[in-house]
Coordinates of C-alpha atoms in Angstrom, one line a residue:
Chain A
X24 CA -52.1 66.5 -29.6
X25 CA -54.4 64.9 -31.6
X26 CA -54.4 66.6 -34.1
X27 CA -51.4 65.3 -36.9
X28 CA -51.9 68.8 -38.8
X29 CA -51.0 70.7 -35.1
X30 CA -48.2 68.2 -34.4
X31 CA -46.9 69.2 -38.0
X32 CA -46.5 72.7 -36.6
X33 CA -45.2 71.8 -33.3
X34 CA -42.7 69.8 -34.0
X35 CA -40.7 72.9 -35.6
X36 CA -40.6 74.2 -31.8
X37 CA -40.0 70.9 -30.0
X38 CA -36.6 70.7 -28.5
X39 CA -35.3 67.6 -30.0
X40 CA -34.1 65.7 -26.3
X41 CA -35.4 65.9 -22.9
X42 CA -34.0 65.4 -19.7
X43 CA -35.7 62.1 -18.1
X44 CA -36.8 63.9 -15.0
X45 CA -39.3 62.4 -12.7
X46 CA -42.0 63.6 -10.2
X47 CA -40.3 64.2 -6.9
X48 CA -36.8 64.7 -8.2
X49 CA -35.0 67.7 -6.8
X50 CA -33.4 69.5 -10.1
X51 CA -31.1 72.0 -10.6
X52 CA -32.8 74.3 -13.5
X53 CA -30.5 76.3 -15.4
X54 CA -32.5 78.8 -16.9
X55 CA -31.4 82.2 -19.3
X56 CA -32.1 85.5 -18.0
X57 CA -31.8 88.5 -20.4
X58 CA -31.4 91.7 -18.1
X59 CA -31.3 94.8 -20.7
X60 CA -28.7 93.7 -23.3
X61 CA -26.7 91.3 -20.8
X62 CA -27.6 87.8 -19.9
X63 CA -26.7 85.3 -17.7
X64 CA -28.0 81.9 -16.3
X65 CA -29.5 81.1 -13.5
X66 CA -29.9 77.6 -12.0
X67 CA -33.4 77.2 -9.3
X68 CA -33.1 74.5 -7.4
X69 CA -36.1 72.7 -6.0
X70 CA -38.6 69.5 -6.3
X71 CA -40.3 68.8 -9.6
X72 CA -44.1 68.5 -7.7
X73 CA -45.7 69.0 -11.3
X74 CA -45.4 68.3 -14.8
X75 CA -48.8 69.7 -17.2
X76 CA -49.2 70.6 -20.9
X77 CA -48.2 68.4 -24.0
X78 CA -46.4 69.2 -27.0
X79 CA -44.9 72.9 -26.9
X80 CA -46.5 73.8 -23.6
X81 CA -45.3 70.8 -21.5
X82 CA -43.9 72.4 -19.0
X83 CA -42.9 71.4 -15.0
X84 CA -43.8 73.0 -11.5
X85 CA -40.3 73.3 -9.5
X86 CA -40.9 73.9 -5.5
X87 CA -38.2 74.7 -3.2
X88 CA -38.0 77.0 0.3
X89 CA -36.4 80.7 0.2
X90 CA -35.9 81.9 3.2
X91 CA -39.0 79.9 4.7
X92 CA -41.1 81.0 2.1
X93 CA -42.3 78.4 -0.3
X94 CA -41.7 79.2 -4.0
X95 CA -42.8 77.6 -7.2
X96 CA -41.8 78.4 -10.9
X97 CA -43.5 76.3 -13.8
X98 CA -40.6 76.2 -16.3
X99 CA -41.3 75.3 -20.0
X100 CA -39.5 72.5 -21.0
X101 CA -39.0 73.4 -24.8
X102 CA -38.5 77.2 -23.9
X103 CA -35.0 78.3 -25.0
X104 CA -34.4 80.0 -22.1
X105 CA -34.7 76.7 -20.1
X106 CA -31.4 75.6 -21.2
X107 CA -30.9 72.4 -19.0
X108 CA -32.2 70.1 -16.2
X109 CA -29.9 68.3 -13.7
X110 CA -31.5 65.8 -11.9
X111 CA -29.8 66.1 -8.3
X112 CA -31.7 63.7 -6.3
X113 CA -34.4 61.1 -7.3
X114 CA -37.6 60.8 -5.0
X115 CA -39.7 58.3 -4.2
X116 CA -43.1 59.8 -5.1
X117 CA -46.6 57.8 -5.3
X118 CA -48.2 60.3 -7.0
X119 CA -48.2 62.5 -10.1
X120 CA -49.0 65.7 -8.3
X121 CA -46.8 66.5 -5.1
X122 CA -49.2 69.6 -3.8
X123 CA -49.8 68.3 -0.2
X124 CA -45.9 69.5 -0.2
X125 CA -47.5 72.6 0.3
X126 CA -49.2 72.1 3.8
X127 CA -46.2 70.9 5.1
X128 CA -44.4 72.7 7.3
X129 CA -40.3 72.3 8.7
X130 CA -39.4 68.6 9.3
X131 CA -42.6 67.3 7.9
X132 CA -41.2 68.9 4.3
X133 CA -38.1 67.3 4.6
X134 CA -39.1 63.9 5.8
X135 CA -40.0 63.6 2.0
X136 CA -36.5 64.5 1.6
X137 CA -35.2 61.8 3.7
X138 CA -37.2 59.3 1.7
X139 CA -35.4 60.0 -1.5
X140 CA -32.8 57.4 -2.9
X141 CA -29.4 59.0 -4.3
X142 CA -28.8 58.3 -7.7
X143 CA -26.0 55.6 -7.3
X144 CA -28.3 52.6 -5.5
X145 CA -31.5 54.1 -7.3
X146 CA -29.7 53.6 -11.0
X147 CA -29.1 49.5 -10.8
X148 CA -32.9 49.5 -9.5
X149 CA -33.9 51.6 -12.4
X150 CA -31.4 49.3 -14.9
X151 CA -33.4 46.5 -13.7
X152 CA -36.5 47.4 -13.9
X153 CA -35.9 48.4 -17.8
X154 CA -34.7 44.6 -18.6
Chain B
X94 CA -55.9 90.0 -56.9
X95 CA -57.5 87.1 -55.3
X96 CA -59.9 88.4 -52.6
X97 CA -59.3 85.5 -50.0
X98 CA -59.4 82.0 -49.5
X99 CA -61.8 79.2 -47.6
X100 CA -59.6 76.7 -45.1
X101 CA -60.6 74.9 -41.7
X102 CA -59.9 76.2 -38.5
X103 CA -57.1 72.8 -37.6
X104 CA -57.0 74.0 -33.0
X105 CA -54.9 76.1 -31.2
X106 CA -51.5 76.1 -29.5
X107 CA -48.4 77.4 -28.9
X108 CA -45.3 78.4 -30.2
X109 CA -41.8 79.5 -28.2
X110 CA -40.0 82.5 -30.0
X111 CA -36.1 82.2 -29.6
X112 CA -36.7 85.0 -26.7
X113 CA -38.7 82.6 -24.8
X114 CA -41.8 84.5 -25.2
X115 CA -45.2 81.4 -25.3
X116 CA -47.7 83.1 -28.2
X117 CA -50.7 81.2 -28.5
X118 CA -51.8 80.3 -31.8
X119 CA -54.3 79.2 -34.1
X120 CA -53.4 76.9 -37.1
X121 CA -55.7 76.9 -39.9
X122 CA -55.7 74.6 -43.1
X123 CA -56.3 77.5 -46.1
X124 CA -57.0 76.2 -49.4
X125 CA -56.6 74.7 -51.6
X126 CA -59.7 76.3 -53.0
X127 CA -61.3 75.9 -56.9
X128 CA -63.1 78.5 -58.7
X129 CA -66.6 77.5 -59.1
X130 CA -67.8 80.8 -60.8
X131 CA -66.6 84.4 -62.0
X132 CA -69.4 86.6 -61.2
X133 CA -69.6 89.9 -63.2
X134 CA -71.2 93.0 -63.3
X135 CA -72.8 92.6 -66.7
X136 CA -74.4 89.0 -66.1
X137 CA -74.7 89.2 -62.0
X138 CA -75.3 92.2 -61.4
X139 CA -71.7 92.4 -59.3
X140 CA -68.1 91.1 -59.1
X141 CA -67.4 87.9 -57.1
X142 CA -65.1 85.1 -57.4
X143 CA -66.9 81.7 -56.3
X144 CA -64.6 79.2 -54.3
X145 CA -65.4 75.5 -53.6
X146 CA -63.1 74.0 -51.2
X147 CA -63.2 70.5 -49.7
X148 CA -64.3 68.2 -51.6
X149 CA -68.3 66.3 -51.3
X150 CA -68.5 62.5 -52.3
X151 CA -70.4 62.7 -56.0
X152 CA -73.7 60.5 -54.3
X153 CA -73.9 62.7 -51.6
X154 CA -73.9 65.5 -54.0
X155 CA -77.0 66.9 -55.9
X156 CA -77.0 66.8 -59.6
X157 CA -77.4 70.7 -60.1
X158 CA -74.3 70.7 -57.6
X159 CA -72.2 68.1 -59.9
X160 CA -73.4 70.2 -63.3
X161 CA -71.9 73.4 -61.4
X162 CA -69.2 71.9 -60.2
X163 CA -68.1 70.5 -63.6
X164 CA -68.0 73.9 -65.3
X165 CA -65.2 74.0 -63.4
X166 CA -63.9 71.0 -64.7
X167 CA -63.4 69.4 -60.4
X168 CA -66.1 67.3 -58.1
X169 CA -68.6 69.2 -56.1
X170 CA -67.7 70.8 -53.2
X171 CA -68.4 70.8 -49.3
X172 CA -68.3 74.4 -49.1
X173 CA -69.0 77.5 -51.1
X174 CA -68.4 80.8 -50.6
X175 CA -68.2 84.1 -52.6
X176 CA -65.8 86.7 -52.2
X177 CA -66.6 90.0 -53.9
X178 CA -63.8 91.3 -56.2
X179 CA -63.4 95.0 -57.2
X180 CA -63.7 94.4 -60.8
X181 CA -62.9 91.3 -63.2
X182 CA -59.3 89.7 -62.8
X183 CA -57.4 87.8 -65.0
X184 CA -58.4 84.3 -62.8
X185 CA -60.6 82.2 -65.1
X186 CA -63.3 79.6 -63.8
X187 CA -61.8 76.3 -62.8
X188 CA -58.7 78.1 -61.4
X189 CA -57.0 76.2 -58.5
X190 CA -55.9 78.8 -55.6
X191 CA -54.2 78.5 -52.9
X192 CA -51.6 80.0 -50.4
X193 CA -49.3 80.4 -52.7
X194 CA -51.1 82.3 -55.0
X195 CA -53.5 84.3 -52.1
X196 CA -49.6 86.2 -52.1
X197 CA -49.0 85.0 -48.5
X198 CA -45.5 87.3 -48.7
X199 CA -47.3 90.5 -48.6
X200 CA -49.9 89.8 -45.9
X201 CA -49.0 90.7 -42.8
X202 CA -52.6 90.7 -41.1
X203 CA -55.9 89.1 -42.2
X204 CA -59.3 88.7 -41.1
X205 CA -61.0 85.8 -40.3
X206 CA -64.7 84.8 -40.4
X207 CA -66.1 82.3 -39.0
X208 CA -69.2 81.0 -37.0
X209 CA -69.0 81.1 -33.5
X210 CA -69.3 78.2 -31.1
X211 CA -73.0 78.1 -29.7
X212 CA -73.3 78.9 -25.8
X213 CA -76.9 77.9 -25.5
X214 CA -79.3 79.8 -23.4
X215 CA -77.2 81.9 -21.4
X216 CA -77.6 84.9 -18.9
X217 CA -76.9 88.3 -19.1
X218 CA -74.3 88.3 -17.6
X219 CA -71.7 85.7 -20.0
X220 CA -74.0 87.4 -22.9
X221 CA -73.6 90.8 -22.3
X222 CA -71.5 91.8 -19.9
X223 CA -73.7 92.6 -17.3
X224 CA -72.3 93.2 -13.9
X225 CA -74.8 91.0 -11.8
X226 CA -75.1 91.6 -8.2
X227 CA -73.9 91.5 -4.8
X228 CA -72.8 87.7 -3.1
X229 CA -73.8 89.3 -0.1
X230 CA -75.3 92.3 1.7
X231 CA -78.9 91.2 1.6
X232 CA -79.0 89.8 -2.1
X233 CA -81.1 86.5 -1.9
X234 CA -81.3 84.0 -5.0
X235 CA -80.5 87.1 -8.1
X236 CA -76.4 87.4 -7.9
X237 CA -76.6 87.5 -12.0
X238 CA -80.0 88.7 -12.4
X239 CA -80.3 91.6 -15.1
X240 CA -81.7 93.8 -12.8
X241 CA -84.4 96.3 -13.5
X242 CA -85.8 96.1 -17.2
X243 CA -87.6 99.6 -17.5
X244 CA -90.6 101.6 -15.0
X245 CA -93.6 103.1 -15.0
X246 CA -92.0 106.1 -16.7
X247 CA -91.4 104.5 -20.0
X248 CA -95.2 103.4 -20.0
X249 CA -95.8 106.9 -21.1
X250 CA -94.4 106.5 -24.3
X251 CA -96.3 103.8 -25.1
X252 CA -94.2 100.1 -24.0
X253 CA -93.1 99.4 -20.7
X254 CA -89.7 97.5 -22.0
X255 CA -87.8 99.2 -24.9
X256 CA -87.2 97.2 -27.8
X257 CA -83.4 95.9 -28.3
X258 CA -83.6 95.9 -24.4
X259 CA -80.2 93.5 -23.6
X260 CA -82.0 89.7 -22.0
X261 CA -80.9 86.4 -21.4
X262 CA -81.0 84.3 -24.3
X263 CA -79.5 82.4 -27.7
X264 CA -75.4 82.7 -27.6
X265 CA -73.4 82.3 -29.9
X266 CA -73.3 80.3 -33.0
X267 CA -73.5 83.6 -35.1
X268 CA -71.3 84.7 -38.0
X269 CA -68.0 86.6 -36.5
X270 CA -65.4 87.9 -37.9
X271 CA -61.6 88.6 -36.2
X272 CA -60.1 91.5 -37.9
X273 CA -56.3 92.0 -38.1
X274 CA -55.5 88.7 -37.1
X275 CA -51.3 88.7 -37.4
X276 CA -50.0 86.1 -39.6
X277 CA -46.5 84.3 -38.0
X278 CA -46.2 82.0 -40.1
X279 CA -47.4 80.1 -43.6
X280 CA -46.5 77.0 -44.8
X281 CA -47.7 76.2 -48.5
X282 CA -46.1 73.1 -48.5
X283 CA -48.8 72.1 -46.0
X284 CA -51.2 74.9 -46.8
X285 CA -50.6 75.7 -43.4
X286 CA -51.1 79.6 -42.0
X287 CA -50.6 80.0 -38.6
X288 CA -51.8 83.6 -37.0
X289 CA -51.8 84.7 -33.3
X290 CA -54.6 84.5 -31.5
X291 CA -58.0 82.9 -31.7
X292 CA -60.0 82.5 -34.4
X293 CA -63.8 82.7 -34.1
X294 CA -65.7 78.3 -34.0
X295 CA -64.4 75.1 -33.1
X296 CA -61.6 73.2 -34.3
X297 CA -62.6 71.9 -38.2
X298 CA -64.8 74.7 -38.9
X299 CA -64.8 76.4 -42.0
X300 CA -63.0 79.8 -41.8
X301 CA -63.0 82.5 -44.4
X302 CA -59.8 84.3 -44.5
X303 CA -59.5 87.6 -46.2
X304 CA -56.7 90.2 -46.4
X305 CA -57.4 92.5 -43.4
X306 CA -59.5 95.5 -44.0
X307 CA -57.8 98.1 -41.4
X308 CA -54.4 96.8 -40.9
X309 CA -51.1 96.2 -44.0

């Protein structure tokens, strides 16, 4: 943040490990809802199109279809109610923000879809791209 | 009782509670502060503590400044402020206060002065509120103009605009103060203090912080 006096306070809020997401991965979010005095988790399951903040308010845009209605929640990544992020399916993305996902309507949305690597060929790719 | 303190305004951010709930915040650096001077009735006329906090290279410092400075046995100071006490305390000149001390366990809420960040020249509308006008239905080139400033009818008492009549002009960069600011959190291992809220100026702007006037 700049700042090393605001990191100072920060980092008492920071979950210690995060999930190494990517833009254009489909996730499963599990996230805590507290209804009255009972609570129970619910997991959204859509396409990481954004990530924005730094620090505590680093947080990621998740887009998926309901009933042909688009729908996006920006989850907080260090908010304990976001209690875990399962990477389902990696994309392959060229760009950091994914909002022409908006405009696109039936087959064009899931050409994307089609595009995206399962996890099993994309990890030796990744492996060797790290060494 | 020490009346308050003098920090820096550090920036803003956030914190998570363990509900989930995103409070923004503003961190400010209080203290540690030195008295400079203890004012009193009999010799000034009036009760005040005088805090230096920060401190000023000694050649960039004026020799008065130094000679003050030294009654209090520390290097002159960037910034000094007075804060008015009800009537003479126990804490002596030369006295080293900070959070600790300012009895951050009791304070619940405190108010924070400041000067504001400067807006320049600015309309009527970011100044004061105004409601401007129309985007459409006929209005040409005046969508935040002030609108009328007075007619013939106040020529009669002798000016055409009243005086303290609300214009465009100067913003900001004024002394302000936030009352009842809530404190979350102090830390005076880092002479932290971390309130919700904003706080009036820029980041690394000096900040007066007193115990609140209207709230516990």
């Amino acid at each position: 943040m700049g700042s090393p006096l605001l990191d100072l306070v920060e980092k008492a809020y920071l979950k210690p490990k995060q999930p190494t997401y990517h833009i254009g991965d489909t996730v499963d979010v599990r996230c805590r809802i507290v209804e009255g005095s009972k609570e129970r988790i619910q997991i959204f399951t859509g396409v990481v199109i954004a990530e924005g903040g730094k620090g505590v308010s680093a947080c990621i845009t998740v887009r998926r279809i309901v009933g042909n209605e688009g729908v996006e929640r920006k989850f907080p990544l260090h908010s304990p109610n976001v209690i875990d992020i399962d990477i389902k399916r990696r994309g392959k993305v060229r760009r950091a923000k994914l909002y022409f996902l908006r405009d696109r309507i039936g087959k064009a949305r899931k050409l994307r879809e089609l595009r995206v690597q399962h996890k099993k060929t994309a990890k030796p790719a990744l492996a060797a791209a790290g060494a | 009782m020490i009346p308050g303190l003098l920090g820096t305004k550090v920036g803003m951010t956030n914190i998570i509670t363990e509900l989930g709930a995103m409070l923004p915040v503003t961190v400010i650096k209080a203290g540690p502060c030195v008295v400079l001077q203890v004012k009193t009735k009999k010799v000034d006329g009036y009760d005040a503590l005088q805090l230096g906090f920060g401190d000023k290279k000694p050649h960039r410092a004026t020799m008065p400044h130094i000679g003050h400075a030294a009654k209090a046995k520390t290097g002159p100071k960037c910034n000094v402020r007075e804060f008015r006490i009800a009537e003479a305390t126990e804490i002596a000149i030369g006295d080293v206060i900070n959070l600790e001390t300012f009895g951050t366990e009791d304070i619940n809420y405190i108010d924070v002065s400041g000067v504001t960040k400067g807006k320049g020249f600015a309309g009527v509308m970011k100044r004061h509120g105004f409601g401007g006008k129309e985007a459409s239905h006929g209005v040409e080139r005046k969508h935040r103009s002030a609108g009328g400033i007075g007619g013939s009818a106040n020529a009669g008492t002798g000016r055409a605009v009243k005086k303290g009549k609300r214009m465009a002009g100067r913003m900001g960069y004024v002394r302000c103060t936030a009352q009842s600011m809530q404190v979350l959190k102090v830390d005076t291992e880092n002479d932290l203090m971390i309130v919700l809220g904003s706080v009036p100026g820029p980041a690394g702007s000096l900040v007066e912080i007193r115990r609140a006037k209207k709230k516990g």
